[in-house]
Amino acid sequence: MFPLEQGSGALNVFEEMESEVRSYIRSFPAVFRKASGYRLWDTDGKEYIDFFSGAGALNYGHNPTDMKRKLIDYLQEDGISHSLDMATEAKERFLQRFRDAILKPRGLSYKVMFPGPTGTNAVESALKLARKATGRQTVIGFTNAFHGMTLGALAVTGNKFKRKGAGVPLHHAVTFPYDGYMGPNVNTLTYIENFLKDSGSGISLPAAVILETLQGEGGLNAASEPWLRGLAELCRRYGMLLIVDDIQMGCGRTGPFFSFEPFGLKPDIVCLSKSIGGYGLPMALTLFKPELDLWSPGEHNGTFRGNNLAFVTAAEALRHWENGEFEADISRKAKQLRNALNIIASRYPALQAEVRGRGLMQGIAFEAGIAERISQEAFKRGLVIETSGTDSEVIKAMPPLIIDSEGLSEGLRILDDSVKAAAGSMEAAVIQ
Ligand SMILES: *Cc1c(COP(=O)(O)O)cnc(C)c1O
């Protein structure tokens, strides 16, 4: 396969040929060969437990058997691979199952749009549609939000470094403080409303508000139920559309299929990608209320909207949602994860360790510098786990949703050891 020498030469071709822009390869410096379920193997045969899940694109694990079988059969039968937005049997099956397993049982009547196959494509189409529907230009985004790397999505993204990469001014967006950003005693909705109602605030009425219910890249900040409900109400009062970016938190990451379900929200527009394809195959959806379907044919377009291989695995993935068992199982494992993280965090009060998140998206925030070291220590010990937050201050446990309780325990044991190795010495230094 790869003509590899052991050890130091392993990443030569990547260093020689690939742009400096590469990033995850630096956190996880191995050449990977195989993966199954929640495990990965590199070309040296070393095994890793996956607490990263392709940044949320592998909620159903690596190479899930049922989806793989469907995909192989489809390829064997010369099923359509690429189809732009023409009708295909694979897409038909996906749409039917999405209607029957996801939308109908939740009382949702969204129209389904297939933008380009990545998350940022879904966000761009959502922003365009919101502006078209309201005739307004500004969109409210939040501190520490992450919505993707194209210009529209960057404009509503918080991270300074990523924004700067745009190289041009990022217009028609305004950033407001997310829930909790101004401390526990400030309701940031009141702050936002002051701007909206005051004709002297310098802010014209926005077309929409875009948010994640739990900020995956921005440090696992969670919005509370009252805040979310209040935000939906604010949107209604000021004629702004509510866009939930469920690209990372959807598809069961926090438990239910949509992250906003427990809060009784019915967003006007929903963005999905990452795990919607089921197998790690590129696919994205923009969902919106039928009355917002104001597009003219072809007004938003894209060559790879018809990734039929993803439709095949996506339809199969939705079988997990035909009854409540999968969600209940995620919730059990989420408790196991919470308990373990609480125990780990309780050992490091001097480092202000704080457990954050929900579902199978939880982590521990530390003082700056520690989480990155934990990730490195974990990788050495055979656990793939990344950090979150502007200063990479949160170690973020994000195992595939299909992980069994033994796998979860095994990963958590490695995490515990890694925290001891990385934080223990720091803490000793702090206490002295
Ligand atoms: C990953 C992500 C995106 C961007 O998706 P890409 O496929 O990388 O373009 C947008 N929003 C959220 C919340 C994400 O996690």
PDB file of C-alpha atoms and ligand atoms in Angstrom, residues 118-121 123 146-148 212 217 245 247-248 273-274, ligand 1:
ATOM      1  CA  THR A 118     -20.728  20.519   2.427  1.00  0.00           C
ATOM      2  CA  GLY A 119     -21.905  22.279   5.544  1.00  0.00           C
ATOM      3  CA  THR A 120     -20.852  25.711   4.430  1.00  0.00           C
ATOM      4  CA  ASN A 121     -22.970  25.247   1.277  1.00  0.00           C
ATOM      5  CA  VAL A 123     -25.217  27.807   5.487  1.00  0.00           C
ATOM      6  CA  PHE A 146     -18.705  28.476  13.740  1.00  0.00           C
ATOM      7  CA  HIS A 147     -20.602  28.206  10.473  1.00  0.00           C
ATOM      8  CA  GLY A 148     -18.042  27.381   7.784  1.00  0.00           C
ATOM      9  CA  GLU A 212     -25.826  26.486  17.063  1.00  0.00           C
ATOM     10  CA  GLU A 217     -16.073  24.422  17.584  1.00  0.00           C
ATOM     11  CA  ASP A 245     -27.080  25.346  12.152  1.00  0.00           C
ATOM     12  CA  ILE A 247     -24.501  20.590  11.007  1.00  0.00           C
ATOM     13  CA  GLN A 248     -22.482  19.209  13.916  1.00  0.00           C
ATOM     14  CA  SER A 273     -24.493  18.109   6.863  1.00  0.00           C
ATOM     15  CA  LYS A 274     -21.636  16.113   8.429  1.00  0.00           C
TER      16      LYS A 274
HETATM   17  C1  LIG B   1     -18.472  21.722  10.268  1.00  0.00           C
HETATM   18  C2  LIG B   1     -19.454  22.798  10.430  1.00  0.00           C
HETATM   19  C3  LIG B   1     -19.800  23.660   9.381  1.00  0.00           C
HETATM   20  C4  LIG B   1     -19.100  23.625   8.042  1.00  0.00           C
HETATM   21  O1  LIG B   1     -19.224  22.408   7.385  1.00  0.00           O
HETATM   22  P1  LIG B   1     -18.191  22.081   6.207  1.00  0.00           P
HETATM   23  O2  LIG B   1     -18.693  20.787   5.657  1.00  0.00           O
HETATM   24  O3  LIG B   1     -16.846  21.992   6.828  1.00  0.00           O
HETATM   25  O4  LIG B   1     -18.301  23.189   5.230  1.00  0.00           O
HETATM   26  C5  LIG B   1     -20.763  24.608   9.603  1.00  0.00           C
HETATM   27  N1  LIG B   1     -21.380  24.723  10.786  1.00  0.00           N
HETATM   28  C6  LIG B   1     -21.076  23.909  11.820  1.00  0.00           C
HETATM   29  C7  LIG B   1     -21.798  24.080  13.119  1.00  0.00           C
HETATM   30  C8  LIG B   1     -20.094  22.938  11.684  1.00  0.00           C
HETATM   31  O5  LIG B   1     -19.768  22.171  12.719  1.00  0.00           O
END
